PDB file of C-alpha atoms in Angstrom:
ATOM      1  CA  MET A   9     -24.538 -11.988  52.890  1.00  0.00           C
ATOM      2  CA  THR A  10     -21.433 -14.061  52.936  1.00  0.00           C
ATOM      3  CA  ASP A  11     -18.907 -14.343  50.154  1.00  0.00           C
ATOM      4  CA  VAL A  12     -20.010 -17.906  49.445  1.00  0.00           C
ATOM      5  CA  SER A  13     -23.563 -16.934  48.567  1.00  0.00           C
ATOM      6  CA  MET A  14     -22.507 -14.256  46.050  1.00  0.00           C
ATOM      7  CA  ALA A  15     -21.747 -15.068  42.433  1.00  0.00           C
ATOM      8  CA  PRO A  16     -18.029 -14.866  41.639  1.00  0.00           C
ATOM      9  CA  THR A  17     -16.983 -11.765  39.707  1.00  0.00           C
ATOM     10  CA  ALA A  18     -13.789 -10.345  38.268  1.00  0.00           C
ATOM     11  CA  PHE A  19     -14.459  -6.927  39.780  1.00  0.00           C
ATOM     12  CA  THR A  20     -13.382  -5.687  43.187  1.00  0.00           C
ATOM     13  CA  ARG A  21     -14.743  -2.669  44.954  1.00  0.00           C
ATOM     14  CA  TYR A  22     -11.905  -0.660  43.387  1.00  0.00           C
ATOM     15  CA  THR A  23     -12.616  -1.566  39.730  1.00  0.00           C
ATOM     16  CA  ALA A  24     -15.524  -0.283  37.679  1.00  0.00           C
ATOM     17  CA  ALA A  25     -17.516  -2.267  35.172  1.00  0.00           C
ATOM     18  CA  PRO A  26     -17.191  -1.050  31.591  1.00  0.00           C
ATOM     19  CA  SER A  27     -20.015   1.256  30.671  1.00  0.00           C
ATOM     20  CA  ALA A  28     -22.465   0.370  27.930  1.00  0.00           C
ATOM     21  CA  THR A  29     -21.351   3.302  25.765  1.00  0.00           C
ATOM     22  CA  SER A  30     -17.684   2.334  25.699  1.00  0.00           C
ATOM     23  CA  LYS A  31     -18.537  -1.276  24.884  1.00  0.00           C
ATOM     24  CA  ALA A  32     -20.864  -0.279  22.046  1.00  0.00           C
ATOM     25  CA  SER A  33     -18.336   2.036  20.427  1.00  0.00           C
ATOM     26  CA  LYS A  34     -15.810  -0.745  19.906  1.00  0.00           C
ATOM     27  CA  ARG A  35     -16.272  -2.688  16.694  1.00  0.00           C
ATOM     28  CA  SER A  36     -15.428  -6.329  16.588  1.00  0.00           C
ATOM     29  CA  SER A  37     -13.320  -7.689  13.771  1.00  0.00           C
ATOM     30  CA  LYS A  38     -16.381  -9.537  12.499  1.00  0.00           C
ATOM     31  CA  THR A  39     -18.302  -6.254  12.224  1.00  0.00           C
ATOM     32  CA  LYS A  40     -15.367  -4.580  10.476  1.00  0.00           C
ATOM     33  CA  ARG A  41     -15.121  -7.389   7.920  1.00  0.00           C
ATOM     34  CA  LYS A  42     -18.854  -7.183   7.310  1.00  0.00           C
ATOM     35  CA  MET A  43     -18.621  -3.439   6.675  1.00  0.00           C
ATOM     36  CA  GLU A  44     -15.678  -3.951   4.292  1.00  0.00           C
ATOM     37  CA  ARG A  45     -17.684  -6.535   2.348  1.00  0.00           C
ATOM     38  CA  LYS A  46     -20.552  -4.071   2.035  1.00  0.00           C
ATOM     39  CA  VAL A  47     -18.210  -1.410   0.654  1.00  0.00           C
ATOM     40  CA  GLY A  48     -16.558  -3.901  -1.695  1.00  0.00           C
ATOM     41  CA  SER A  49     -19.814  -5.291  -3.021  1.00  0.00           C
ATOM     42  CA  GLY A  50     -20.634  -2.210  -5.106  1.00  0.00           C
ATOM     43  CA  ARG A  51     -24.360  -2.708  -4.728  1.00  0.00           C
ATOM     44  CA  LYS A  52     -26.381  -0.508  -7.061  1.00  0.00           C
ATOM     45  CA  GLY A  53     -27.560   2.734  -5.520  1.00  0.00           C
ATOM     46  CA  THR A  54     -25.016   2.839  -2.691  1.00  0.00           C
ATOM     47  CA  VAL A  55     -22.447   5.564  -2.165  1.00  0.00           C
ATOM     48  CA  ASP A  56     -19.638   3.147  -2.962  1.00  0.00           C
ATOM     49  CA  GLU A  57     -21.050   2.080  -6.324  1.00  0.00           C
ATOM     50  CA  GLU A  58     -19.037   4.505  -8.451  1.00  0.00           C
ATOM     51  CA  GLU A  59     -15.753   3.702  -6.742  1.00  0.00           C
ATOM     52  CA  TYR A  60     -16.472  -0.027  -7.152  1.00  0.00           C
ATOM     53  CA  LEU A  61     -17.078   0.440 -10.877  1.00  0.00           C
ATOM     54  CA  LEU A  62     -13.861   2.433 -11.297  1.00  0.00           C
ATOM     55  CA  LYS A  63     -11.884  -0.266  -9.508  1.00  0.00           C
ATOM     56  CA  SER A  64     -13.534  -2.872 -11.736  1.00  0.00           C
ATOM     57  CA  VAL A  65     -12.348  -1.033 -14.853  1.00  0.00           C
ATOM     58  CA  THR A  66      -8.844  -0.894 -13.365  1.00  0.00           C
ATOM     59  CA  LYS A  67      -8.951  -4.666 -12.813  1.00  0.00           C
ATOM     60  CA  LEU A  68     -10.138  -5.097 -16.406  1.00  0.00           C
ATOM     61  CA  VAL A  69      -7.056  -3.229 -17.642  1.00  0.00           C
ATOM     62  CA  ALA A  70      -4.830  -5.553 -15.604  1.00  0.00           C
ATOM     63  CA  ARG A  71      -6.573  -8.613 -17.057  1.00  0.00           C
ATOM     64  CA  TRP A  72      -6.237  -7.076 -20.524  1.00  0.00           C
ATOM     65  CA  ALA A  73      -2.465  -6.796 -20.064  1.00  0.00           C
ATOM     66  CA  ALA A  74      -2.250 -10.473 -19.047  1.00  0.00           C
ATOM     67  CA  THR A  75      -4.386 -11.532 -22.027  1.00  0.00           C
ATOM     68  CA  GLN A  76      -2.244  -9.411 -24.314  1.00  0.00           C
ATOM     69  CA  ARG A  77       0.885 -11.285 -23.183  1.00  0.00           C
ATOM     70  CA  GLU A  78      -0.832 -14.634 -23.774  1.00  0.00           C
ATOM     71  CA  VAL A  79      -1.913 -13.637 -27.286  1.00  0.00           C
ATOM     72  CA  LYS A  80       1.625 -12.459 -28.046  1.00  0.00           C
ATOM     73  CA  LYS A  81       2.869 -15.957 -27.176  1.00  0.00           C
ATOM     74  CA  LEU A  82       0.096 -17.692 -29.138  1.00  0.00           C
ATOM     75  CA  LEU A  83       0.204 -15.792 -32.447  1.00  0.00           C
ATOM     76  CA  PRO A  84       3.583 -17.113 -33.709  1.00  0.00           C
ATOM     77  CA  HIS A  85       2.402 -20.687 -33.198  1.00  0.00           C
ATOM     78  CA  LEU A  86      -0.729 -20.098 -35.264  1.00  0.00           C
ATOM     79  CA  LEU A  87       1.488 -19.175 -38.240  1.00  0.00           C
ATOM     80  CA  HIS A  88       3.060 -22.638 -38.326  1.00  0.00           C
ATOM     81  CA  PHE A  89      -0.154 -24.589 -38.838  1.00  0.00           C
ATOM     82  CA  SER A  90      -2.764 -24.616 -41.598  1.00  0.00           C
ATOM     83  CA  GLU A  91      -4.302 -21.678 -43.431  1.00  0.00           C
ATOM     84  CA  GLN A  92      -7.322 -21.948 -41.145  1.00  0.00           C
ATOM     85  CA  HIS A  93      -5.079 -21.419 -38.101  1.00  0.00           C
ATOM     86  CA  ARG A  94      -3.463 -18.474 -39.816  1.00  0.00           C
ATOM     87  CA  SER A  95      -6.844 -16.848 -40.507  1.00  0.00           C
ATOM     88  CA  SER A  96      -7.915 -17.538 -36.908  1.00  0.00           C
ATOM     89  CA  GLY A  97      -4.757 -15.787 -35.740  1.00  0.00           C
ATOM     90  CA  ASP A  98      -5.518 -12.844 -38.008  1.00  0.00           C
ATOM     91  CA  ALA A  99      -9.082 -12.631 -36.654  1.00  0.00           C
ATOM     92  CA  LEU A 100      -7.820 -12.892 -33.077  1.00  0.00           C
ATOM     93  CA  GLN A 101      -5.310 -10.115 -33.652  1.00  0.00           C
ATOM     94  CA  GLU A 102      -7.966  -7.891 -35.219  1.00  0.00           C
ATOM     95  CA  ASP A 103     -10.399  -8.523 -32.337  1.00  0.00           C
ATOM     96  CA  MET A 104      -7.690  -7.720 -29.812  1.00  0.00           C
ATOM     97  CA  ARG A 105      -6.822  -4.466 -31.577  1.00  0.00           C
ATOM     98  CA  SER A 106     -10.455  -3.342 -31.699  1.00  0.00           C
ATOM     99  CA  PHE A 107     -10.963  -4.222 -28.017  1.00  0.00           C
ATOM    100  CA  GLU A 108      -7.804  -2.306 -27.114  1.00  0.00           C
ATOM    101  CA  LYS A 109      -9.124   0.766 -28.913  1.00  0.00           C
ATOM    102  CA  GLU A 110     -12.558   0.492 -27.240  1.00  0.00           C
ATOM    103  CA  LEU A 111     -10.940   0.064 -23.823  1.00  0.00           C
ATOM    104  CA  ALA A 112      -8.666   3.075 -24.295  1.00  0.00           C
ATOM    105  CA  ASP A 113     -11.605   5.212 -25.464  1.00  0.00           C
ATOM    106  CA  ALA A 114     -13.727   4.099 -22.496  1.00  0.00           C
ATOM    107  CA  ILE A 115     -10.953   4.892 -20.013  1.00  0.00           C
ATOM    108  CA  ASP A 116     -10.456   8.342 -21.514  1.00  0.00           C
ATOM    109  CA  GLU A 117     -14.203   8.963 -21.368  1.00  0.00           C
ATOM    110  CA  ILE A 118     -14.566   7.745 -17.776  1.00  0.00           C
ATOM    111  CA  TRP A 119     -11.574   9.579 -16.313  1.00  0.00           C
ATOM    112  CA  THR A 120     -12.307  12.986 -17.865  1.00  0.00           C
ATOM    113  CA  LYS A 121     -13.468  15.585 -15.390  1.00  0.00           C
ATOM    114  CA  PRO A 122     -17.014  16.806 -15.963  1.00  0.00           C
ATOM    115  CA  VAL A 123     -17.325  20.495 -16.741  1.00  0.00           C
ATOM    116  CA  THR A 124     -18.940  22.301 -13.825  1.00  0.00           C
ATOM    117  CA  ALA A 125     -20.416  25.739 -14.108  1.00  0.00           C
ATOM    118  CA  ASP A 126     -19.437  27.692 -11.013  1.00  0.00           C
ATOM    119  CA  ASN A 127     -21.610  30.599 -10.048  1.00  0.00           C
ATOM    120  CA  PRO A 128     -19.211  33.499  -9.337  1.00  0.00           C
ATOM    121  CA  THR A 129     -22.035  35.937  -8.515  1.00  0.00           C
ATOM    122  CA  GLN A 130     -23.172  33.891  -5.504  1.00  0.00           C
ATOM    123  CA  GLU A 131     -23.046  35.931  -2.322  1.00  0.00           C
ATOM    124  CA  ASP A 132     -20.691  34.967   0.487  1.00  0.00           C
ATOM    125  CA  SER A 133     -23.068  33.784   3.151  1.00  0.00           C
ATOM    126  CA  TRP A 134     -22.803  31.311   5.984  1.00  0.00           C
ATOM    127  CA  ALA A 135     -24.925  28.792   4.061  1.00  0.00           C
ATOM    128  CA  SER A 136     -22.725  28.975   0.970  1.00  0.00           C
ATOM    129  CA  ARG A 137     -19.555  28.523   3.062  1.00  0.00           C
ATOM    130  CA  MET A 138     -21.078  25.478   4.806  1.00  0.00           C
ATOM    131  CA  LEU A 139     -22.084  24.054   1.430  1.00  0.00           C
ATOM    132  CA  GLU A 140     -18.485  24.420   0.230  1.00  0.00           C
ATOM    133  CA  LYS A 141     -17.208  22.620   3.351  1.00  0.00           C
ATOM    134  CA  GLU A 142     -19.638  19.751   2.710  1.00  0.00           C
ATOM    135  CA  LYS A 143     -18.425  19.526  -0.894  1.00  0.00           C
ATOM    136  CA  GLU A 144     -14.825  19.342   0.332  1.00  0.00           C
ATOM    137  CA  LYS A 145     -15.731  16.424   2.595  1.00  0.00           C
ATOM    138  CA  MET A 146     -17.158  14.425  -0.285  1.00  0.00           C
ATOM    139  CA  ILE A 147     -14.161  13.141  -2.196  1.00  0.00           C
ATOM    140  CA  ASP A 148     -14.792  12.334  -5.827  1.00  0.00           C
ATOM    141  CA  PRO A 149     -14.200   8.627  -6.558  1.00  0.00           C
ATOM    142  CA  LEU A 150     -12.190   9.658  -9.617  1.00  0.00           C
ATOM    143  CA  MET A 151      -9.690  11.187  -7.207  1.00  0.00           C
ATOM    144  CA  ARG A 152      -9.489   7.989  -5.114  1.00  0.00           C
ATOM    145  CA  VAL A 153      -9.046   5.546  -8.005  1.00  0.00           C
ATOM    146  CA  PRO A 154      -6.098   6.358 -10.272  1.00  0.00           C
ATOM    147  CA  LYS A 155      -6.573   6.212 -14.025  1.00  0.00           C
ATOM    148  CA  PRO A 156      -5.241   2.900 -15.381  1.00  0.00           C
ATOM    149  CA  VAL A 157      -2.637   2.961 -18.108  1.00  0.00           C
ATOM    150  CA  ILE A 158      -2.813   0.545 -21.035  1.00  0.00           C
ATOM    151  CA  GLU A 159       0.552  -0.824 -22.092  1.00  0.00           C
ATOM    152  CA  THR A 160       1.263   0.465 -25.594  1.00  0.00           C
ATOM    153  CA  HIS A 161       3.960  -1.939 -26.801  1.00  0.00           C
ATOM    154  CA  ASP A 162       3.360  -3.759 -30.077  1.00  0.00           C
ATOM    155  CA  TRP A 163       2.120  -7.235 -29.273  1.00  0.00           C
ATOM    156  CA  GLY A 164       0.807  -8.292 -32.690  1.00  0.00           C
ATOM    157  CA  ILE A 165       2.513  -9.987 -35.606  1.00  0.00           C
ATOM    158  CA  GLN A 166       2.931  -8.038 -38.835  1.00  0.00           C
ATOM    159  CA  LEU A 167       3.226 -11.241 -40.933  1.00  0.00           C
ATOM    160  CA  LEU A 168      -0.498 -11.865 -40.592  1.00  0.00           C
ATOM    161  CA  HIS A 169      -1.279  -8.627 -42.411  1.00  0.00           C
ATOM    162  CA  ALA A 170       1.509  -8.948 -45.014  1.00  0.00           C
ATOM    163  CA  LYS A 171      -0.462 -11.519 -47.029  1.00  0.00           C
ATOM    164  CA  GLN A 172      -3.387  -9.167 -47.678  1.00  0.00           C
TER     165      GLN A 172
END
């Protein structure tokens, strides 16, 4: 065969074609993004569901803080208008306080460690040591997602409650 009849190639006799195993082990950026979307979706029944829910509660706390600032700006303006506006402001303030309490209670309930009963009489066998190693590998989502902190400054107006 002559060189003209052969298909052109980037390889010489001194270079080796990449093997199928090395090519398969590399992930493309498209595949990586797809995997990240799967983890971030929080689909029910997946291993990432609990972590997704914890992150969602953390985002809720951040949105709560932004809403709290908006209500703090709005309440003084409701005092200047009619009695109906004043009562709406009072109802808004009361709803915000009750939601703040429910949110704080839910966060405390979610981020409390469950009580586990360890079995101290279990014998030290190879199987028990391997089970402990497997438990160490599985990181609790509560350890990965930090507990959110609700800002505790006073955002309400005391004038709304003075009339009662």
